[in-house]
mmCIF file of C-alpha atoms in Angstrom:
data_model
loop_
_atom_site.group_PDB
_atom_site.id
_atom_site.type_symbol
_atom_site.label_atom_id
_atom_site.label_comp_id
_atom_site.label_asym_id
_atom_site.label_seq_id
_atom_site.Cartn_x
_atom_site.Cartn_y
_atom_site.Cartn_z
ATOM 1 C CA UNK A 1 -11.851 -19.735 22.066
ATOM 2 C CA UNK A 2 -10.225 -16.122 20.832
ATOM 3 C CA UNK A 3 -12.640 -13.464 19.713
ATOM 4 C CA UNK A 4 -12.270 -12.337 15.851
ATOM 5 C CA UNK A 5 -10.651 -8.841 15.291
ATOM 6 C CA UNK A 6 -11.884 -7.171 12.106
ATOM 7 C CA UNK A 7 -8.963 -6.321 9.878
ATOM 8 C CA UNK A 8 -8.335 -2.453 10.479
ATOM 9 C CA UNK A 9 -8.094 -1.775 6.837
ATOM 10 C CA UNK A 10 -11.749 -2.823 6.450
ATOM 11 C CA UNK A 11 -13.176 0.028 8.932
ATOM 12 C CA UNK A 12 -13.893 3.465 6.828
ATOM 13 C CA UNK A 13 -13.404 6.668 8.639
ATOM 14 C CA UNK A 14 -16.571 7.886 10.344
ATOM 15 C CA UNK A 15 -18.749 9.687 9.615
ATOM 16 C CA UNK A 16 -19.133 8.609 6.478
ATOM 17 C CA UNK A 17 -20.304 11.484 3.892
ATOM 18 C CA UNK A 18 -20.835 12.022 0.349
ATOM 19 C CA UNK A 19 -21.468 8.200 -0.990
ATOM 20 C CA UNK A 20 -23.080 6.894 -4.265
ATOM 21 C CA UNK A 21 -23.415 3.235 -2.956
ATOM 22 C CA UNK A 22 -25.123 1.902 -0.207
ATOM 23 C CA UNK A 23 -24.487 -1.923 0.939
ATOM 24 C CA UNK A 24 -27.091 -3.543 2.699
ATOM 25 C CA UNK A 25 -25.814 -7.119 3.886
ATOM 26 C CA UNK A 26 -26.496 -9.559 7.170
ATOM 27 C CA UNK A 27 -23.199 -9.051 8.922
ATOM 28 C CA UNK A 28 -22.440 -12.426 10.360
ATOM 29 C CA UNK A 29 -23.256 -13.827 7.015
ATOM 30 C CA UNK A 30 -20.612 -11.711 4.878
ATOM 31 C CA UNK A 31 -18.930 -8.807 7.055
ATOM 32 C CA UNK A 32 -15.610 -10.441 7.118
ATOM 33 C CA UNK A 33 -15.862 -12.066 3.325
ATOM 34 C CA UNK A 34 -17.667 -11.149 0.460
ATOM 35 C CA UNK A 35 -18.993 -8.040 1.574
ATOM 36 C CA UNK A 36 -15.262 -6.688 2.415
ATOM 37 C CA UNK A 37 -13.880 -7.877 -0.640
ATOM 38 C CA UNK A 38 -16.685 -5.935 -2.506
ATOM 39 C CA UNK A 39 -16.121 -3.106 -0.574
ATOM 40 C CA UNK A 40 -12.521 -3.231 -0.895
ATOM 41 C CA UNK A 41 -13.242 -3.468 -4.935
ATOM 42 C CA UNK A 42 -15.237 -0.290 -4.913
ATOM 43 C CA UNK A 43 -12.884 1.762 -2.839
ATOM 44 C CA UNK A 44 -10.088 0.906 -5.845
ATOM 45 C CA UNK A 45 -12.454 1.993 -8.013
ATOM 46 C CA UNK A 46 -12.738 5.359 -6.573
ATOM 47 C CA UNK A 47 -16.786 4.452 -5.749
ATOM 48 C CA UNK A 48 -17.709 6.275 -2.528
ATOM 49 C CA UNK A 49 -19.473 3.621 -0.375
ATOM 50 C CA UNK A 50 -21.315 3.361 2.812
ATOM 51 C CA UNK A 51 -21.220 0.596 5.069
ATOM 52 C CA UNK A 52 -22.541 0.173 8.014
ATOM 53 C CA UNK A 53 -20.057 -1.133 10.872
ATOM 54 C CA UNK A 54 -22.414 -1.297 14.142
ATOM 55 C CA UNK A 55 -22.075 -4.647 15.085
ATOM 56 C CA UNK A 56 -24.867 -4.153 17.878
ATOM 57 C CA UNK A 57 -28.206 -2.885 16.689
ATOM 58 C CA UNK A 58 -31.501 -1.992 18.493
ATOM 59 C CA UNK A 59 -35.111 -2.823 17.588
ATOM 60 C CA UNK A 60 -35.424 -0.224 14.903
ATOM 61 C CA UNK A 61 -33.549 1.459 11.895
ATOM 62 C CA UNK A 62 -31.849 4.239 12.803
ATOM 63 C CA UNK A 63 -32.546 7.514 11.390
ATOM 64 C CA UNK A 64 -28.759 7.886 10.212
ATOM 65 C CA UNK A 65 -28.997 4.854 8.353
ATOM 66 C CA UNK A 66 -31.807 5.689 6.804
ATOM 67 C CA UNK A 67 -30.417 8.982 5.638
ATOM 68 C CA UNK A 68 -27.626 6.913 4.286
ATOM 69 C CA UNK A 69 -30.054 4.783 1.756
ATOM 70 C CA UNK A 70 -31.575 7.898 1.025
ATOM 71 C CA UNK A 71 -28.631 9.890 0.070
ATOM 72 C CA UNK A 72 -27.506 6.983 -2.169
ATOM 73 C CA UNK A 73 -27.337 6.767 -6.050
ATOM 74 C CA UNK A 74 -27.329 2.751 -6.031
ATOM 75 C CA UNK A 75 -27.922 0.428 -3.275
ATOM 76 C CA UNK A 76 -26.168 -3.051 -3.228
ATOM 77 C CA UNK A 77 -28.522 -5.770 -1.575
ATOM 78 C CA UNK A 78 -26.077 -9.137 -0.714
ATOM 79 C CA UNK A 79 -29.074 -11.529 -0.060
ATOM 80 C CA UNK A 80 -27.473 -14.382 2.203
ATOM 81 C CA UNK A 81 -28.335 -17.356 4.005
ATOM 82 C CA UNK A 82 -29.715 -15.436 6.990
ATOM 83 C CA UNK A 83 -30.226 -11.836 5.275
ATOM 84 C CA UNK A 84 -34.183 -12.691 5.961
ATOM 85 C CA UNK A 85 -33.765 -13.177 9.779
ATOM 86 C CA UNK A 86 -32.619 -9.764 10.724
ATOM 87 C CA UNK A 87 -35.450 -7.196 10.957
ATOM 88 C CA UNK A 88 -32.946 -4.567 10.589
ATOM 89 C CA UNK A 89 -32.218 -5.781 7.189
ATOM 90 C CA UNK A 90 -35.664 -6.330 6.068
ATOM 91 C CA UNK A 91 -36.124 -2.323 7.147
ATOM 92 C CA UNK A 92 -33.353 -1.725 4.854
ATOM 93 C CA UNK A 93 -34.797 -3.491 1.868
ATOM 94 C CA UNK A 94 -38.111 -1.842 2.278
ATOM 95 C CA UNK A 95 -36.451 1.734 2.500
ATOM 96 C CA UNK A 96 -34.226 0.668 -0.974
ATOM 97 C CA UNK A 97 -37.225 0.006 -2.695
ATOM 98 C CA UNK A 98 -39.224 3.127 -1.451
ATOM 99 C CA UNK A 99 -36.232 4.988 -2.542
ATOM 100 C CA UNK A 100 -36.176 3.260 -5.855
ATOM 101 C CA UNK A 101 -39.935 4.018 -6.292
ATOM 102 C CA UNK A 102 -39.652 7.540 -5.428
ATOM 103 C CA UNK A 103 -36.651 8.716 -6.453
ATOM 104 C CA UNK A 104 -35.414 6.218 -9.196
ATOM 105 C CA UNK A 105 -32.559 4.496 -6.936
ATOM 106 C CA UNK A 106 -30.384 2.097 -8.672
ATOM 107 C CA UNK A 107 -30.943 -1.177 -7.036
ATOM 108 C CA UNK A 108 -28.344 -4.522 -7.512
ATOM 109 C CA UNK A 109 -29.715 -7.604 -5.825
ATOM 110 C CA UNK A 110 -26.851 -10.049 -5.095
ATOM 111 C CA UNK A 111 -27.490 -14.003 -3.986
ATOM 112 C CA UNK A 112 -24.580 -14.910 -2.256
ATOM 113 C CA UNK A 113 -24.986 -18.675 -1.792
ATOM 114 C CA UNK A 114 -28.501 -18.822 -1.650
ATOM 115 C CA UNK A 115 -31.230 -19.642 -4.482
ATOM 116 C CA UNK A 116 -33.087 -16.476 -5.939
ATOM 117 C CA UNK A 117 -35.958 -18.852 -5.809
ATOM 118 C CA UNK A 118 -35.815 -19.209 -2.072
ATOM 119 C CA UNK A 119 -35.638 -14.944 -1.819
ATOM 120 C CA UNK A 120 -38.170 -14.635 -4.388
ATOM 121 C CA UNK A 121 -40.950 -17.287 -2.705
ATOM 122 C CA UNK A 122 -39.538 -17.431 0.746
ATOM 123 C CA UNK A 123 -38.470 -20.875 0.389
ATOM 124 C CA UNK A 124 -36.032 -22.522 2.506
ATOM 125 C CA UNK A 125 -33.942 -21.014 5.139
ATOM 126 C CA UNK A 126 -36.434 -18.106 4.287
ATOM 127 C CA UNK A 127 -39.685 -19.378 4.676
ATOM 128 C CA UNK A 128 -38.328 -20.811 8.196
ATOM 129 C CA UNK A 129 -36.856 -17.207 9.195
ATOM 130 C CA UNK A 130 -40.016 -15.332 8.289
ATOM 131 C CA UNK A 131 -42.191 -17.893 10.094
ATOM 132 C CA UNK A 132 -40.319 -16.831 13.524
ATOM 133 C CA UNK A 133 -40.790 -13.244 12.667
ATOM 134 C CA UNK A 134 -44.418 -13.814 12.471
ATOM 135 C CA UNK A 135 -44.488 -15.161 15.943
ATOM 136 C CA UNK A 136 -43.190 -12.006 17.190
ATOM 137 C CA UNK A 137 -43.972 -9.322 14.923
ATOM 138 C CA UNK A 138 -46.969 -7.690 13.552
ATOM 139 C CA UNK A 139 -48.230 -9.532 10.680
ATOM 140 C CA UNK A 140 -48.703 -6.588 8.381
ATOM 141 C CA UNK A 141 -44.949 -5.854 8.891
ATOM 142 C CA UNK A 142 -44.219 -9.195 8.116
ATOM 143 C CA UNK A 143 -46.252 -9.002 5.239
ATOM 144 C CA UNK A 144 -44.386 -5.811 3.985
ATOM 145 C CA UNK A 145 -41.294 -7.272 4.265
ATOM 146 C CA UNK A 146 -42.446 -10.542 2.008
ATOM 147 C CA UNK A 147 -43.633 -8.359 -0.727
ATOM 148 C CA UNK A 148 -40.398 -6.330 -0.536
ATOM 149 C CA UNK A 149 -38.509 -9.757 -0.901
ATOM 150 C CA UNK A 150 -40.638 -10.656 -3.822
ATOM 151 C CA UNK A 151 -39.909 -7.546 -5.373
ATOM 152 C CA UNK A 152 -36.135 -7.499 -5.381
ATOM 153 C CA UNK A 153 -35.381 -11.062 -5.921
ATOM 154 C CA UNK A 154 -37.196 -10.112 -9.263
ATOM 155 C CA UNK A 155 -34.368 -7.407 -10.351
ATOM 156 C CA UNK A 156 -31.580 -8.425 -12.579
ATOM 157 C CA UNK A 157 -28.629 -9.272 -10.404
ATOM 158 C CA UNK A 158 -25.749 -11.684 -9.394
ATOM 159 C CA UNK A 159 -26.205 -15.124 -8.823
ATOM 160 C CA UNK A 160 -23.016 -16.152 -6.689
ATOM 161 C CA UNK A 161 -24.143 -19.829 -6.414
ATOM 162 C CA UNK A 162 -22.129 -20.868 -9.349
ATOM 163 C CA UNK A 163 -18.648 -22.192 -9.098
ATOM 164 C CA UNK A 164 -17.032 -18.962 -10.848
ATOM 165 C CA UNK A 165 -13.597 -17.729 -8.862
ATOM 166 C CA UNK A 166 -15.221 -15.220 -6.347
ATOM 167 C CA UNK A 167 -12.265 -12.682 -6.395
ATOM 168 C CA UNK A 168 -12.908 -12.315 -10.371
ATOM 169 C CA UNK A 169 -17.011 -12.007 -9.339
ATOM 170 C CA UNK A 170 -16.185 -9.557 -6.902
ATOM 171 C CA UNK A 171 -14.193 -7.447 -9.960
ATOM 172 C CA UNK A 172 -17.148 -7.889 -12.280
ATOM 173 C CA UNK A 173 -19.664 -6.457 -9.592
ATOM 174 C CA UNK A 174 -17.724 -3.852 -9.000
ATOM 175 C CA UNK A 175 -17.416 -2.433 -12.726
ATOM 176 C CA UNK A 176 -21.037 -3.275 -13.236
ATOM 177 C CA UNK A 177 -22.252 -1.073 -10.373
ATOM 178 C CA UNK A 178 -19.306 1.804 -11.460
ATOM 179 C CA UNK A 179 -20.883 1.284 -15.085
ATOM 180 C CA UNK A 180 -24.233 1.923 -13.688
ATOM 181 C CA UNK A 181 -23.170 5.215 -11.633
ATOM 182 C CA UNK A 182 -21.198 6.329 -14.658
ATOM 183 C CA UNK A 183 -24.520 6.230 -16.617
ATOM 184 C CA UNK A 184 -26.102 8.677 -14.347
ATOM 185 C CA UNK A 185 -23.443 11.066 -13.270
ATOM 186 C CA UNK A 186 -21.184 13.474 -14.342
ATOM 187 C CA UNK A 187 -17.516 12.820 -15.304
ATOM 188 C CA UNK A 188 -18.082 9.154 -15.898
ATOM 189 C CA UNK A 189 -15.935 8.997 -18.981
ATOM 190 C CA UNK A 190 -13.163 9.772 -17.264
ATOM 191 C CA UNK A 191 -13.486 7.783 -14.528
ATOM 192 C CA UNK A 192 -14.156 4.584 -16.524
ATOM 193 C CA UNK A 193 -10.805 5.444 -18.562
ATOM 194 C CA UNK A 194 -8.834 5.407 -15.281
ATOM 195 C CA UNK A 195 -10.298 2.554 -13.969
ATOM 196 C CA UNK A 196 -9.665 0.753 -16.795
ATOM 197 C CA UNK A 197 -6.152 1.582 -16.825
ATOM 198 C CA UNK A 198 -5.647 0.004 -13.263
ATOM 199 C CA UNK A 199 -7.428 -2.953 -14.458
ATOM 200 C CA UNK A 200 -4.977 -3.150 -17.839
ATOM 201 C CA UNK A 201 -2.034 -2.462 -15.333
ATOM 202 C CA UNK A 202 -3.567 -5.493 -13.184
ATOM 203 C CA UNK A 203 -3.597 -7.542 -16.132
ATOM 204 C CA UNK A 204 -0.462 -6.833 -17.937
ATOM 205 C CA UNK A 205 1.602 -7.876 -14.367
ATOM 206 C CA UNK A 206 -0.166 -11.200 -14.233
ATOM 207 C CA UNK A 207 0.195 -11.810 -18.079
ATOM 208 C CA UNK A 208 3.952 -10.946 -17.455
ATOM 209 C CA UNK A 209 4.157 -13.548 -14.130
ATOM 210 C CA UNK A 210 1.984 -16.364 -16.093
ATOM 211 C CA UNK A 211 3.202 -16.251 -19.798
ATOM 212 C CA UNK A 212 -0.057 -17.911 -20.900
ATOM 213 C CA UNK A 213 -2.043 -17.012 -23.976
ATOM 214 C CA UNK A 214 -5.471 -17.115 -21.943
ATOM 215 C CA UNK A 215 -4.148 -13.974 -19.612
ATOM 216 C CA UNK A 216 -2.721 -12.347 -22.603
ATOM 217 C CA UNK A 217 -6.252 -12.643 -24.526
ATOM 218 C CA UNK A 218 -7.931 -10.788 -21.186
ATOM 219 C CA UNK A 219 -5.189 -8.000 -21.265
ATOM 220 C CA UNK A 220 -6.037 -7.427 -24.897
ATOM 221 C CA UNK A 221 -9.352 -7.430 -24.308
ATOM 222 C CA UNK A 222 -9.180 -5.077 -21.311
ATOM 223 C CA UNK A 223 -6.726 -2.849 -23.374
ATOM 224 C CA UNK A 224 -9.344 -2.430 -26.553
ATOM 225 C CA UNK A 225 -12.047 -1.379 -23.898
ATOM 226 C CA UNK A 226 -9.500 0.714 -22.486
ATOM 227 C CA UNK A 227 -8.666 2.008 -26.264
ATOM 228 C CA UNK A 228 -12.486 2.361 -27.137
ATOM 229 C CA UNK A 229 -13.084 4.626 -24.268
ATOM 230 C CA UNK A 230 -10.187 6.782 -24.984
ATOM 231 C CA UNK A 231 -11.509 7.229 -28.752
ATOM 232 C CA UNK A 232 -14.916 8.383 -27.425
ATOM 233 C CA UNK A 233 -12.874 10.927 -25.526
ATOM 234 C CA UNK A 234 -10.713 11.837 -28.371
ATOM 235 C CA UNK A 235 -13.979 12.351 -30.636
ATOM 236 C CA UNK A 236 -14.753 15.733 -29.074
ATOM 237 C CA UNK A 237 -11.351 17.545 -29.137
ATOM 238 C CA UNK A 238 -8.665 18.115 -31.551
ATOM 239 C CA UNK A 239 -5.736 17.597 -29.273
ATOM 240 C CA UNK A 240 -3.269 16.095 -30.486
ATOM 241 C CA UNK A 241 -1.906 14.506 -27.257
ATOM 242 C CA UNK A 242 -5.193 13.275 -26.780
ATOM 243 C CA UNK A 243 -5.259 11.735 -29.981
ATOM 244 C CA UNK A 244 -1.478 10.425 -29.693
ATOM 245 C CA UNK A 245 -2.823 8.453 -26.591
ATOM 246 C CA UNK A 246 -5.395 6.561 -28.536
ATOM 247 C CA UNK A 247 -3.070 5.729 -30.950
ATOM 248 C CA UNK A 248 -0.534 4.743 -28.528
ATOM 249 C CA UNK A 249 -2.937 2.327 -26.953
ATOM 250 C CA UNK A 250 -4.348 0.507 -30.415
ATOM 251 C CA UNK A 251 -0.542 0.209 -31.054
ATOM 252 C CA UNK A 252 0.201 -1.772 -28.086
ATOM 253 C CA UNK A 253 -2.902 -3.948 -28.771
ATOM 254 C CA UNK A 254 -1.585 -4.521 -32.393
ATOM 255 C CA UNK A 255 1.611 -5.658 -30.779
ATOM 256 C CA UNK A 256 0.415 -7.816 -28.386
ATOM 257 C CA UNK A 257 -2.125 -9.461 -31.074
ATOM 258 C CA UNK A 258 1.162 -10.133 -33.458
ATOM 259 C CA UNK A 259 2.955 -11.614 -30.598
ATOM 260 C CA UNK A 260 -0.069 -13.689 -30.024
ATOM 261 C CA UNK A 261 -0.025 -14.991 -33.689
ATOM 262 C CA UNK A 262 3.459 -15.489 -33.464
ATOM 263 C CA UNK A 263 2.980 -18.137 -30.868
ATOM 264 C CA UNK A 264 -0.108 -19.662 -32.127
ATOM 265 C CA UNK A 265 0.210 -19.155 -36.317
ATOM 266 C CA UNK A 266 -3.519 -19.476 -35.960
ATOM 267 C CA UNK A 267 -5.342 -17.985 -39.246
ATOM 268 C CA UNK A 268 -8.254 -16.324 -37.197
ATOM 269 C CA UNK A 269 -5.329 -14.547 -35.074
ATOM 270 C CA UNK A 270 -3.915 -13.456 -38.189
ATOM 271 C CA UNK A 271 -7.161 -12.188 -39.709
ATOM 272 C CA UNK A 272 -7.586 -10.147 -36.453
ATOM 273 C CA UNK A 273 -4.057 -8.771 -36.730
ATOM 274 C CA UNK A 274 -4.616 -7.395 -40.155
ATOM 275 C CA UNK A 275 -7.844 -5.889 -38.927
ATOM 276 C CA UNK A 276 -6.281 -4.232 -35.807
ATOM 277 C CA UNK A 277 -3.497 -3.010 -38.327
ATOM 278 C CA UNK A 278 -6.062 -1.309 -40.578
ATOM 279 C CA UNK A 279 -7.608 0.416 -37.353
ATOM 280 C CA UNK A 280 -4.775 1.635 -36.320
ATOM 281 C CA UNK A 281 -3.929 3.046 -39.915
ATOM 282 C CA UNK A 282 -7.615 4.920 -39.825
ATOM 283 C CA UNK A 283 -6.573 6.297 -36.631
ATOM 284 C CA UNK A 284 -3.024 7.936 -37.853
ATOM 285 C CA UNK A 285 -5.175 9.423 -40.702
ATOM 286 C CA UNK A 286 -7.658 10.859 -38.337
ATOM 287 C CA UNK A 287 -5.032 12.302 -36.419
ATOM 288 C CA UNK A 288 -3.345 13.661 -39.453
ATOM 289 C CA UNK A 289 -6.877 15.633 -40.696
ATOM 290 C CA UNK A 290 -7.157 16.819 -37.242
ATOM 291 C CA UNK A 291 -4.140 18.448 -37.595
ATOM 292 C CA UNK A 292 -5.264 20.202 -40.851
ATOM 293 C CA UNK A 293 -8.758 20.817 -39.351
ATOM 294 C CA UNK A 294 -10.671 18.306 -41.075
ATOM 295 C CA UNK A 295 -13.158 15.780 -38.825
ATOM 296 C CA UNK A 296 -13.767 12.259 -40.247
ATOM 297 C CA UNK A 297 -14.934 10.196 -37.581
#
């Protein structure tokens, strides 16, 4: 059987430095599927992410990997069916929890095709793997792993057992990670604006391609989130260009809502259009007031 050659676009440049996110995952479960897709989504959103591409590992976790965990602001733990069978993954988990406790590192657990209860209570495949560890390892070491699994599984995270579209789920997780990072780093607002611009462009292309109302509604929602971020930025300045950008985005939303109402003639859609029109008038007045040196928002 021909050996699998990983896609060249997946392997990041080495050495990896100045990362914000560390990915902990079981390579044989998710390296070329979920983890590669999440890494790509984070990269698109300009999130510097560390991913370990060593296919062969020794008995102990390497100092460079411990440092990579320690340097991260946020760690993502992708619990998969065979995560617990890797002593390397379990040592990563212990180190991540140590960084959370000592340095406030953010932890995002993802339960990929595994029930969170199995991780928390070490049942199912997790029970089998840990029993095997107990035959070969020091019992205190295995107990440390058990406690780490139970603790990590109690944090709020993402359950991938459902039937939702995986590509959409990956994008949602990437945005959640981005927002968590923005809450603790400078320059977060500008990065969020740029990210939502990219997402809005993708939604626009999809809406134009399909022409259905669901995609139009998703575009409107994304543009509204973008407009709110631009408005947040505008509140700190009197720059007419910045305010003009806010107004242009809201006017685009109003145009889309009008197009939607013309297709549905739904009373609720009409009321929504009127509310947006009033909000546009409000922004226009505020822009005018700013030009004259008054601030109303």
